[in-house]
PDB file of C-alpha atoms in Angstrom:
ATOM      1  CA  SER A   1      83.761 148.728 113.198  1.00 37.00           C
ATOM      2  CA  SER A   2      84.399 151.571 110.946  1.00 42.00           C
ATOM      3  CA  GLY A   3      86.920 149.688 108.960  1.00 40.00           C
ATOM      4  CA  LEU A   4      89.324 152.536 109.006  1.00 47.00           C
ATOM      5  CA  ALA A   5      92.869 152.096 110.059  1.00 45.00           C
ATOM      6  CA  PHE A   6      93.931 154.408 112.927  1.00 53.00           C
ATOM      7  CA  ALA A   7      97.591 154.724 112.509  1.00 48.00           C
ATOM      8  CA  SER A   8      99.656 157.553 114.172  1.00 50.00           C
ATOM      9  CA  LEU A   9      99.445 160.579 112.098  1.00 54.00           C
ATOM     10  CA  THR A  10     103.026 161.566 113.154  1.00 57.00           C
ATOM     11  CA  SER A  11     105.127 160.021 115.918  1.00 58.00           C
ATOM     12  CA  GLU A  12     103.260 161.996 118.540  1.00 74.00           C
ATOM     13  CA  THR A  13      99.900 163.119 116.869  1.00 81.00           C
ATOM     14  CA  THR A  14      97.361 160.415 116.975  1.00 90.00           C
ATOM     15  CA  VAL A  15      93.712 159.513 116.370  1.00 92.00           C
ATOM     16  CA  LYS A  16      92.941 156.226 117.889  1.00 94.00           C
ATOM     17  CA  LEU A  17      89.810 154.087 118.515  1.00 95.00           C
ATOM     18  CA  SER A  18      89.399 152.496 121.994  1.00 95.00           C
ATOM     19  CA  ASP A  19      87.061 151.180 124.504  1.00 96.00           C
ATOM     20  CA  GLY A  20      85.648 153.717 126.915  1.00 97.00           C
ATOM     21  CA  LEU A  21      83.448 153.512 129.880  1.00 97.00           C
ATOM     22  CA  GLY A  22      80.736 150.724 129.674  1.00 97.00           C
ATOM     23  CA  ASN A  23      82.813 149.336 126.799  1.00 96.00           C
ATOM     24  CA  LEU A  24      81.342 151.947 124.517  1.00 98.00           C
ATOM     25  CA  PRO A  25      83.797 152.947 121.594  1.00 97.00           C
ATOM     26  CA  LYS A  26      85.524 156.259 121.798  1.00 98.00           C
ATOM     27  CA  VAL A  27      88.001 158.156 119.658  1.00 97.00           C
ATOM     28  CA  VAL A  28      91.075 159.698 121.505  1.00 97.00           C
ATOM     29  CA  LEU A  29      92.763 162.591 119.778  1.00 96.00           C
ATOM     30  CA  LYS A  30      96.293 163.448 120.911  1.00 94.00           C
ATOM     31  CA  SER A  31      98.543 166.200 119.701  1.00 92.00           C
ATOM     32  CA  SER A  32     102.234 166.376 119.836  1.00 87.00           C
ATOM     33  CA  ASP A  33     102.300 168.955 122.731  1.00 88.00           C
ATOM     34  CA  GLY A  34     100.307 166.836 124.963  1.00 90.00           C
ATOM     35  CA  SER A  35      96.702 168.124 124.656  1.00 94.00           C
ATOM     36  CA  GLU A  36      94.067 165.472 124.225  1.00 96.00           C
ATOM     37  CA  ALA A  37      90.303 165.028 123.417  1.00 98.00           C
ATOM     38  CA  GLU A  38      87.784 162.125 123.810  1.00 98.00           C
ATOM     39  CA  ILE A  39      84.793 161.619 121.641  1.00 98.00           C
ATOM     40  CA  TYR A  40      82.329 158.797 122.202  1.00 98.00           C
ATOM     41  CA  LEU A  41      80.702 157.428 119.173  1.00 98.00           C
ATOM     42  CA  PHE A  42      77.366 157.204 121.098  1.00 98.00           C
ATOM     43  CA  GLY A  43      75.992 160.629 120.753  1.00 98.00           C
ATOM     44  CA  ALA A  44      79.156 161.950 119.062  1.00 98.00           C
ATOM     45  CA  CYS A  45      79.862 163.278 122.490  1.00 98.00           C
ATOM     46  CA  VAL A  46      83.125 164.972 123.296  1.00 98.00           C
ATOM     47  CA  THR A  47      83.613 163.931 126.864  1.00 98.00           C
ATOM     48  CA  SER A  48      87.109 165.293 127.598  1.00 98.00           C
ATOM     49  CA  TRP A  49      89.297 168.196 126.412  1.00 98.00           C
ATOM     50  CA  LYS A  50      92.571 168.533 128.150  1.00 97.00           C
ATOM     51  CA  ALA A  51      94.987 171.255 127.088  1.00 90.00           C
ATOM     52  CA  SER A  52      98.701 170.424 127.428  1.00 86.00           C
ATOM     53  CA  SER A  53      98.505 171.171 131.132  1.00 85.00           C
ATOM     54  CA  GLY A  54      96.641 167.951 131.605  1.00 90.00           C
ATOM     55  CA  LYS A  55      93.694 169.682 133.206  1.00 94.00           C
ATOM     56  CA  ASP A  56      90.205 168.714 131.765  1.00 97.00           C
ATOM     57  CA  LEU A  57      88.230 171.829 130.772  1.00 98.00           C
ATOM     58  CA  LEU A  58      84.971 169.819 130.215  1.00 98.00           C
ATOM     59  CA  PHE A  59      82.765 168.290 132.874  1.00 98.00           C
ATOM     60  CA  VAL A  60      81.029 164.983 132.961  1.00 98.00           C
ATOM     61  CA  ARG A  61      78.325 164.709 135.623  1.00 97.00           C
ATOM     62  CA  PRO A  62      78.824 161.962 138.282  1.00 97.00           C
ATOM     63  CA  ASP A  63      75.356 160.694 137.445  1.00 95.00           C
ATOM     64  CA  ALA A  64      76.258 160.176 133.684  1.00 97.00           C
ATOM     65  CA  VAL A  65      75.605 156.694 132.431  1.00 97.00           C
ATOM     66  CA  PHE A  66      77.590 154.897 129.669  1.00 98.00           C
ATOM     67  CA  ASN A  67      75.324 152.156 128.609  1.00 97.00           C
ATOM     68  CA  GLY A  68      74.434 153.102 125.050  1.00 96.00           C
ATOM     69  CA  HIS A  69      70.713 153.693 126.023  1.00 95.00           C
ATOM     70  CA  LYS A  70      70.681 157.014 127.826  1.00 96.00           C
ATOM     71  CA  PRO A  71      72.493 160.160 126.558  1.00 97.00           C
ATOM     72  CA  ILE A  72      75.772 160.918 128.192  1.00 98.00           C
ATOM     73  CA  SER A  73      75.265 163.767 130.622  1.00 97.00           C
ATOM     74  CA  GLY A  74      78.328 166.000 130.211  1.00 98.00           C
ATOM     75  CA  GLY A  75      80.909 167.093 127.927  1.00 98.00           C
ATOM     76  CA  ILE A  76      79.451 168.330 124.711  1.00 98.00           C
ATOM     77  CA  PRO A  77      76.173 166.496 123.909  1.00 98.00           C
ATOM     78  CA  HIS A  78      74.310 167.268 120.701  1.00 98.00           C
ATOM     79  CA  CYS A  79      70.790 168.749 120.542  1.00 98.00           C
ATOM     80  CA  PHE A  80      69.324 167.875 117.238  1.00 98.00           C
ATOM     81  CA  PRO A  81      66.754 168.088 115.517  1.00 98.00           C
ATOM     82  CA  GLN A  82      65.159 169.822 118.453  1.00 97.00           C
ATOM     83  CA  PHE A  83      66.502 171.863 121.298  1.00 95.00           C
ATOM     84  CA  GLY A  84      64.649 171.514 124.627  1.00 89.00           C
ATOM     85  CA  PRO A  85      61.268 169.890 124.957  1.00 90.00           C
ATOM     86  CA  GLY A  86      58.959 169.562 122.067  1.00 91.00           C
ATOM     87  CA  LYS A  87      57.169 166.920 119.814  1.00 92.00           C
ATOM     88  CA  ILE A  88      59.978 164.371 120.187  1.00 94.00           C
ATOM     89  CA  GLN A  89      62.322 163.311 122.924  1.00 92.00           C
ATOM     90  CA  GLN A  90      64.014 166.143 124.964  1.00 93.00           C
ATOM     91  CA  HIS A  91      66.822 167.665 122.834  1.00 96.00           C
ATOM     92  CA  GLY A  92      66.184 165.262 120.016  1.00 97.00           C
ATOM     93  CA  PHE A  93      67.834 161.982 119.314  1.00 98.00           C
ATOM     94  CA  ALA A  94      71.283 162.784 118.040  1.00 98.00           C
ATOM     95  CA  ARG A  95      72.694 162.270 121.508  1.00 98.00           C
ATOM     96  CA  ASN A  96      71.067 159.059 121.779  1.00 97.00           C
ATOM     97  CA  VAL A  97      72.286 157.148 118.733  1.00 97.00           C
ATOM     98  CA  ASN A  98      75.693 155.719 117.565  1.00 98.00           C
ATOM     99  CA  TRP A  99      77.528 157.818 115.030  1.00 98.00           C
ATOM    100  CA  ALA A 100      79.893 156.291 112.598  1.00 97.00           C
ATOM    101  CA  ILE A 101      83.489 157.274 111.908  1.00 97.00           C
ATOM    102  CA  ALA A 102      83.464 158.961 108.397  1.00 97.00           C
ATOM    103  CA  ASN A 103      87.189 160.032 108.386  1.00 95.00           C
ATOM    104  CA  SER A 104      90.258 160.739 110.385  1.00 94.00           C
ATOM    105  CA  GLU A 105      93.073 163.033 109.305  1.00 91.00           C
ATOM    106  CA  ASN A 106      95.806 165.334 110.218  1.00 86.00           C
ATOM    107  CA  VAL A 107      94.845 169.024 109.624  1.00 83.00           C
ATOM    108  CA  ASP A 108      98.002 171.261 109.741  1.00 82.00           C
ATOM    109  CA  GLY A 109      99.608 168.942 112.165  1.00 82.00           C
ATOM    110  CA  ASN A 110      96.493 168.685 114.300  1.00 93.00           C
ATOM    111  CA  PRO A 111      94.479 165.540 114.690  1.00 95.00           C
ATOM    112  CA  ALA A 112      90.895 165.440 113.415  1.00 96.00           C
ATOM    113  CA  VAL A 113      88.091 162.967 113.238  1.00 97.00           C
ATOM    114  CA  THR A 114      84.712 163.304 111.348  1.00 97.00           C
ATOM    115  CA  LEU A 115      81.780 161.422 112.715  1.00 98.00           C
ATOM    116  CA  GLU A 116      78.425 160.799 110.599  1.00 98.00           C
ATOM    117  CA  MET A 117      74.810 160.294 111.572  1.00 98.00           C
ATOM    118  CA  LYS A 118      72.239 159.405 109.190  1.00 98.00           C
ATOM    119  CA  ASP A 119      68.398 158.771 109.468  1.00 98.00           C
ATOM    120  CA  SER A 120      67.439 155.255 110.799  1.00 98.00           C
ATOM    121  CA  PRO A 121      64.262 153.508 111.676  1.00 97.00           C
ATOM    122  CA  TYR A 122      64.795 154.878 115.180  1.00 96.00           C
ATOM    123  CA  SER A 123      65.047 158.489 114.075  1.00 97.00           C
ATOM    124  CA  ARG A 124      62.284 158.202 111.382  1.00 97.00           C
ATOM    125  CA  ALA A 125      59.771 156.874 114.083  1.00 97.00           C
ATOM    126  CA  MET A 126      60.198 160.446 115.621  1.00 97.00           C
ATOM    127  CA  TRP A 127      61.178 162.735 112.715  1.00 97.00           C
ATOM    128  CA  ASP A 128      60.451 161.200 109.414  1.00 98.00           C
ATOM    129  CA  PHE A 129      63.091 162.648 107.197  1.00 98.00           C
ATOM    130  CA  SER A 130      66.172 161.570 105.384  1.00 98.00           C
ATOM    131  CA  PHE A 131      69.275 163.572 106.379  1.00 98.00           C
ATOM    132  CA  GLN A 132      72.987 163.401 106.944  1.00 98.00           C
ATOM    133  CA  ALA A 133      74.929 165.023 109.908  1.00 98.00           C
ATOM    134  CA  LEU A 134      78.690 165.349 109.875  1.00 98.00           C
ATOM    135  CA  TYR A 135      80.533 166.477 112.911  1.00 98.00           C
ATOM    136  CA  LYS A 136      84.348 167.181 112.610  1.00 98.00           C
ATOM    137  CA  VAL A 137      86.398 167.607 115.759  1.00 98.00           C
ATOM    138  CA  ILE A 138      89.863 169.121 115.458  1.00 97.00           C
ATOM    139  CA  LEU A 139      92.278 169.316 118.349  1.00 97.00           C
ATOM    140  CA  ASN A 140      94.845 171.962 118.492  1.00 93.00           C
ATOM    141  CA  SER A 141      97.591 172.709 121.060  1.00 90.00           C
ATOM    142  CA  LYS A 142      95.365 175.218 123.034  1.00 93.00           C
ATOM    143  CA  SER A 143      91.910 174.779 121.315  1.00 96.00           C
ATOM    144  CA  LEU A 144      89.186 172.289 120.362  1.00 98.00           C
ATOM    145  CA  SER A 145      87.094 173.082 117.088  1.00 98.00           C
ATOM    146  CA  THR A 146      83.959 171.436 115.861  1.00 98.00           C
ATOM    147  CA  VAL A 147      82.142 171.742 112.576  1.00 98.00           C
ATOM    148  CA  LEU A 148      78.614 170.449 112.347  1.00 98.00           C
ATOM    149  CA  THR A 149      77.017 170.159 108.863  1.00 98.00           C
ATOM    150  CA  ILE A 150      73.439 169.170 108.490  1.00 98.00           C
ATOM    151  CA  THR A 151      72.334 168.063 104.859  1.00 98.00           C
ATOM    152  CA  ASN A 152      68.759 167.470 103.732  1.00 98.00           C
ATOM    153  CA  THR A 153      68.948 164.215 101.730  1.00 98.00           C
ATOM    154  CA  ASP A 154      65.160 163.907 101.462  1.00 98.00           C
ATOM    155  CA  LYS A 155      62.925 164.997  98.716  1.00 98.00           C
ATOM    156  CA  VAL A 156      61.004 167.382 100.867  1.00 98.00           C
ATOM    157  CA  PRO A 157      61.915 170.317 103.000  1.00 98.00           C
ATOM    158  CA  PHE A 158      62.535 169.976 106.674  1.00 98.00           C
ATOM    159  CA  SER A 159      63.215 172.298 109.627  1.00 98.00           C
ATOM    160  CA  PHE A 160      65.185 171.747 112.841  1.00 98.00           C
ATOM    161  CA  SER A 161      66.787 173.505 115.754  1.00 98.00           C
ATOM    162  CA  THR A 162      70.061 172.445 117.382  1.00 98.00           C
ATOM    163  CA  ALA A 163      72.724 173.230 119.963  1.00 98.00           C
ATOM    164  CA  LEU A 164      75.922 172.051 121.565  1.00 98.00           C
ATOM    165  CA  HIS A 165      75.084 171.584 125.149  1.00 98.00           C
ATOM    166  CA  THR A 166      78.668 172.255 126.500  1.00 98.00           C
ATOM    167  CA  TYR A 167      79.339 171.487 130.203  1.00 98.00           C
ATOM    168  CA  PHE A 168      82.587 173.367 131.353  1.00 98.00           C
ATOM    169  CA  SER A 169      84.324 172.446 134.561  1.00 98.00           C
ATOM    170  CA  ALA A 170      83.952 175.555 136.717  1.00 97.00           C
ATOM    171  CA  SER A 171      83.640 176.768 140.248  1.00 96.00           C
ATOM    172  CA  VAL A 172      80.201 178.555 140.946  1.00 93.00           C
ATOM    173  CA  THR A 173      80.381 178.602 144.854  1.00 80.00           C
ATOM    174  CA  CYS A 174      81.433 182.279 145.257  1.00 75.00           C
ATOM    175  CA  ALA A 175      80.851 185.795 144.009  1.00 64.00           C
ATOM    176  CA  THR A 176      84.276 185.719 142.239  1.00 70.00           C
ATOM    177  CA  CYS A 177      83.746 182.440 140.595  1.00 91.00           C
ATOM    178  CA  ALA A 178      82.513 181.336 137.196  1.00 97.00           C
ATOM    179  CA  SER A 179      81.378 184.264 134.896  1.00 97.00           C
ATOM    180  CA  VAL A 180      80.541 184.899 131.184  1.00 98.00           C
ATOM    181  CA  SER A 181      81.308 188.181 129.382  1.00 98.00           C
ATOM    182  CA  GLY A 182      80.273 189.381 125.927  1.00 98.00           C
ATOM    183  CA  LEU A 183      76.390 189.041 126.231  1.00 98.00           C
ATOM    184  CA  LYS A 184      75.458 192.654 127.258  1.00 98.00           C
ATOM    185  CA  GLY A 185      72.801 193.996 125.013  1.00 98.00           C
ATOM    186  CA  CYS A 186      71.396 190.656 123.839  1.00 98.00           C
ATOM    187  CA  LYS A 187      67.721 189.900 124.068  1.00 98.00           C
ATOM    188  CA  THR A 188      67.034 187.219 126.758  1.00 98.00           C
ATOM    189  CA  LEU A 189      64.548 184.557 127.275  1.00 97.00           C
ATOM    190  CA  ASN A 190      64.840 183.836 130.890  1.00 96.00           C
ATOM    191  CA  LYS A 191      63.299 180.371 131.805  1.00 93.00           C
ATOM    192  CA  ASP A 192      63.558 181.155 135.556  1.00 89.00           C
ATOM    193  CA  PRO A 193      61.052 181.042 137.245  1.00 82.00           C
ATOM    194  CA  ASP A 194      58.778 179.521 134.539  1.00 87.00           C
ATOM    195  CA  PRO A 195      60.409 177.403 131.882  1.00 82.00           C
ATOM    196  CA  THR A 196      57.075 177.122 129.885  1.00 85.00           C
ATOM    197  CA  ASN A 197      56.707 180.924 129.767  1.00 91.00           C
ATOM    198  CA  PRO A 198      60.210 182.551 129.465  1.00 93.00           C
ATOM    199  CA  LEU A 199      60.540 186.129 130.505  1.00 96.00           C
ATOM    200  CA  GLU A 200      61.857 188.424 127.650  1.00 97.00           C
ATOM    201  CA  GLY A 201      64.406 190.964 128.509  1.00 97.00           C
ATOM    202  CA  ILE A 202      67.676 192.639 127.622  1.00 98.00           C
ATOM    203  CA  GLU A 203      70.972 191.526 129.280  1.00 98.00           C
ATOM    204  CA  ASP A 204      72.444 194.762 131.024  1.00 98.00           C
ATOM    205  CA  ARG A 205      75.349 193.169 132.823  1.00 97.00           C
ATOM    206  CA  ASP A 206      78.952 193.159 131.434  1.00 97.00           C
ATOM    207  CA  VAL A 207      79.575 189.939 133.348  1.00 96.00           C
ATOM    208  CA  VAL A 208      76.973 187.267 134.046  1.00 96.00           C
ATOM    209  CA  THR A 209      77.403 185.190 137.082  1.00 95.00           C
ATOM    210  CA  PHE A 210      75.725 182.083 138.473  1.00 94.00           C
ATOM    211  CA  PRO A 211      74.358 183.094 141.959  1.00 91.00           C
ATOM    212  CA  GLY A 212      71.580 180.436 141.756  1.00 91.00           C
ATOM    213  CA  PHE A 213      69.474 178.619 139.240  1.00 93.00           C
ATOM    214  CA  VAL A 214      70.383 179.931 135.721  1.00 95.00           C
ATOM    215  CA  ASP A 215      68.409 178.951 132.510  1.00 96.00           C
ATOM    216  CA  CYS A 216      68.636 181.744 129.950  1.00 97.00           C
ATOM    217  CA  VAL A 217      68.661 181.981 126.150  1.00 97.00           C
ATOM    218  CA  TYR A 218      70.464 184.826 124.575  1.00 98.00           C
ATOM    219  CA  LEU A 219      69.176 185.657 121.140  1.00 98.00           C
ATOM    220  CA  GLY A 220      71.477 187.043 118.513  1.00 97.00           C
ATOM    221  CA  ALA A 221      74.570 186.254 120.608  1.00 98.00           C
ATOM    222  CA  PRO A 222      77.877 187.593 119.498  1.00 98.00           C
ATOM    223  CA  SER A 223      80.515 185.550 117.582  1.00 98.00           C
ATOM    224  CA  GLU A 224      82.737 185.402 120.556  1.00 98.00           C
ATOM    225  CA  ILE A 225      81.941 185.250 124.400  1.00 98.00           C
ATOM    226  CA  GLN A 226      84.366 184.541 127.200  1.00 98.00           C
ATOM    227  CA  LEU A 227      84.024 182.187 130.168  1.00 98.00           C
ATOM    228  CA  ASP A 228      86.044 182.723 133.318  1.00 97.00           C
ATOM    229  CA  ASN A 229      85.719 179.257 134.868  1.00 97.00           C
ATOM    230  CA  GLY A 230      86.696 180.345 138.356  1.00 95.00           C
ATOM    231  CA  LEU A 231      89.589 177.785 138.256  1.00 94.00           C
ATOM    232  CA  GLY A 232      92.139 179.970 136.633  1.00 94.00           C
ATOM    233  CA  ASP A 233      91.267 179.552 133.032  1.00 96.00           C
ATOM    234  CA  ILE A 234      89.668 182.139 130.698  1.00 97.00           C
ATOM    235  CA  ILE A 235      88.094 180.103 127.730  1.00 98.00           C
ATOM    236  CA  SER A 236      87.226 181.894 124.465  1.00 98.00           C
ATOM    237  CA  ILE A 237      83.978 180.511 122.874  1.00 98.00           C
ATOM    238  CA  LYS A 238      83.945 181.617 119.315  1.00 98.00           C
ATOM    239  CA  ASN A 239      81.430 180.519 116.629  1.00 98.00           C
ATOM    240  CA  THR A 240      80.346 180.752 113.181  1.00 98.00           C
ATOM    241  CA  ASN A 241      76.620 180.420 112.331  1.00 98.00           C
ATOM    242  CA  TRP A 242      75.535 179.570 115.749  1.00 98.00           C
ATOM    243  CA  THR A 243      73.063 182.337 116.212  1.00 98.00           C
ATOM    244  CA  ASP A 244      72.284 182.092 119.935  1.00 98.00           C
ATOM    245  CA  ALA A 245      73.772 181.061 123.260  1.00 98.00           C
ATOM    246  CA  VAL A 246      72.265 179.465 126.401  1.00 98.00           C
ATOM    247  CA  LEU A 247      73.564 179.719 129.998  1.00 98.00           C
ATOM    248  CA  TRP A 248      72.601 176.955 132.439  1.00 97.00           C
ATOM    249  CA  ASN A 249      73.299 175.825 135.853  1.00 96.00           C
ATOM    250  CA  PRO A 250      70.884 173.743 137.605  1.00 95.00           C
ATOM    251  CA  HIS A 251      71.782 174.812 141.295  1.00 94.00           C
ATOM    252  CA  LEU A 252      69.993 172.891 143.969  1.00 93.00           C
ATOM    253  CA  THR A 253      68.034 170.768 141.461  1.00 93.00           C
ATOM    254  CA  MET A 254      71.407 168.966 141.047  1.00 95.00           C
ATOM    255  CA  GLU A 255      72.904 169.272 144.509  1.00 94.00           C
ATOM    256  CA  ALA A 256      75.659 166.693 143.923  1.00 94.00           C
ATOM    257  CA  CYS A 257      77.508 168.539 141.276  1.00 96.00           C
ATOM    258  CA  TYR A 258      76.054 171.931 140.414  1.00 96.00           C
ATOM    259  CA  LYS A 259      79.020 173.763 142.028  1.00 96.00           C
ATOM    260  CA  ASP A 260      81.472 172.161 139.690  1.00 97.00           C
ATOM    261  CA  PHE A 261      80.157 173.159 136.223  1.00 97.00           C
ATOM    262  CA  VAL A 262      78.378 175.633 134.093  1.00 98.00           C
ATOM    263  CA  CYS A 263      76.808 175.054 130.650  1.00 98.00           C
ATOM    264  CA  VAL A 264      77.554 177.593 128.067  1.00 98.00           C
ATOM    265  CA  GLU A 265      75.931 176.562 124.861  1.00 98.00           C
ATOM    266  CA  ASN A 266      76.163 177.564 121.247  1.00 98.00           C
ATOM    267  CA  ALA A 267      72.532 177.171 119.900  1.00 98.00           C
ATOM    268  CA  GLN A 268      70.337 177.666 116.865  1.00 98.00           C
ATOM    269  CA  ILE A 269      67.087 178.367 118.837  1.00 96.00           C
ATOM    270  CA  GLY A 270      64.913 179.474 115.686  1.00 96.00           C
ATOM    271  CA  GLU A 271      64.206 176.791 113.259  1.00 97.00           C
ATOM    272  CA  VAL A 272      66.574 176.308 110.183  1.00 98.00           C
ATOM    273  CA  ARG A 273      64.581 175.356 107.021  1.00 98.00           C
ATOM    274  CA  LEU A 274      66.549 173.225 104.555  1.00 98.00           C
ATOM    275  CA  ASP A 275      65.229 172.348 101.097  1.00 98.00           C
ATOM    276  CA  PRO A 276      66.436 169.102  99.540  1.00 98.00           C
ATOM    277  CA  GLU A 277      70.166 169.005  98.988  1.00 98.00           C
ATOM    278  CA  GLN A 278      70.709 171.995 100.980  1.00 98.00           C
ATOM    279  CA  SER A 279      73.188 172.140 103.870  1.00 98.00           C
ATOM    280  CA  TRP A 280      73.558 174.062 107.010  1.00 98.00           C
ATOM    281  CA  THR A 281      76.999 174.417 108.673  1.00 98.00           C
ATOM    282  CA  ALA A 282      78.022 175.952 112.129  1.00 98.00           C
ATOM    283  CA  GLU A 283      81.433 175.965 113.680  1.00 98.00           C
ATOM    284  CA  GLN A 284      82.583 176.197 117.318  1.00 98.00           C
ATOM    285  CA  HIS A 285      86.074 177.147 118.416  1.00 98.00           C
ATOM    286  CA  LEU A 286      87.029 176.861 122.065  1.00 98.00           C
ATOM    287  CA  SER A 287      90.390 178.008 123.178  1.00 97.00           C
ATOM    288  CA  ILE A 288      92.304 179.016 126.411  1.00 95.00           C
ATOM    289  CA  ALA A 289      94.215 182.089 126.755  1.00 83.00           C
TER     290      ALA A 289
END
């Protein structure tokens, strides 16, 4: 237990700790207008974001497990200190450990919680550095904002890559369905057909769709892109200091659910080097029109 009292911030704006699936603890943010978000302490994974309409804009896969051993497949999982495959486990360990509650507060009438992860024997067995990660989640009437801060608490420099592997509810079964705009002109690393040898290119489309398997990194992505989820929502994905973007849909490799989501990820593909006591911060701001 975090030892923090979770009182109502106002009569209708609340931050509450409760039991989620598999009895894993989760924090539920509720705002006075009826919007709501859920964040599991395991992996600091935001699994639900409902605007006041009650419709969930995020997607959790039907094969997701909530057992505290395997990362939660869906919502907004963390990739840290490694994006993708590499020297340690796929996408790193941040999505596979319990984070602690550092703070809960009211930011201009909006509920917010800050979760913290520090190095542990588990993380040091893979990545032998001392660090602190703080992840603040703020719920607004029509938006969900996150602030990730990585601090080097070691005596030596370290480098990392990171991403927010966001799964959005979407419809990808037709030509007029889910699409992303704002990426035209970006340098691309296309992992289809060979993930180990991405094809370099330049995105020449105004609107990127998901006609089949999609796994593409966009280097130097703009600070705002837009997702039309094909379900009637336009979602603005703004960021500060996330340098890159990734689009992913597994198509037939995940036949049970690929038609129901797309991943639009803010990422830092190139390695960030932090000297002792230095910090790196990146913000994501999701909002509906």
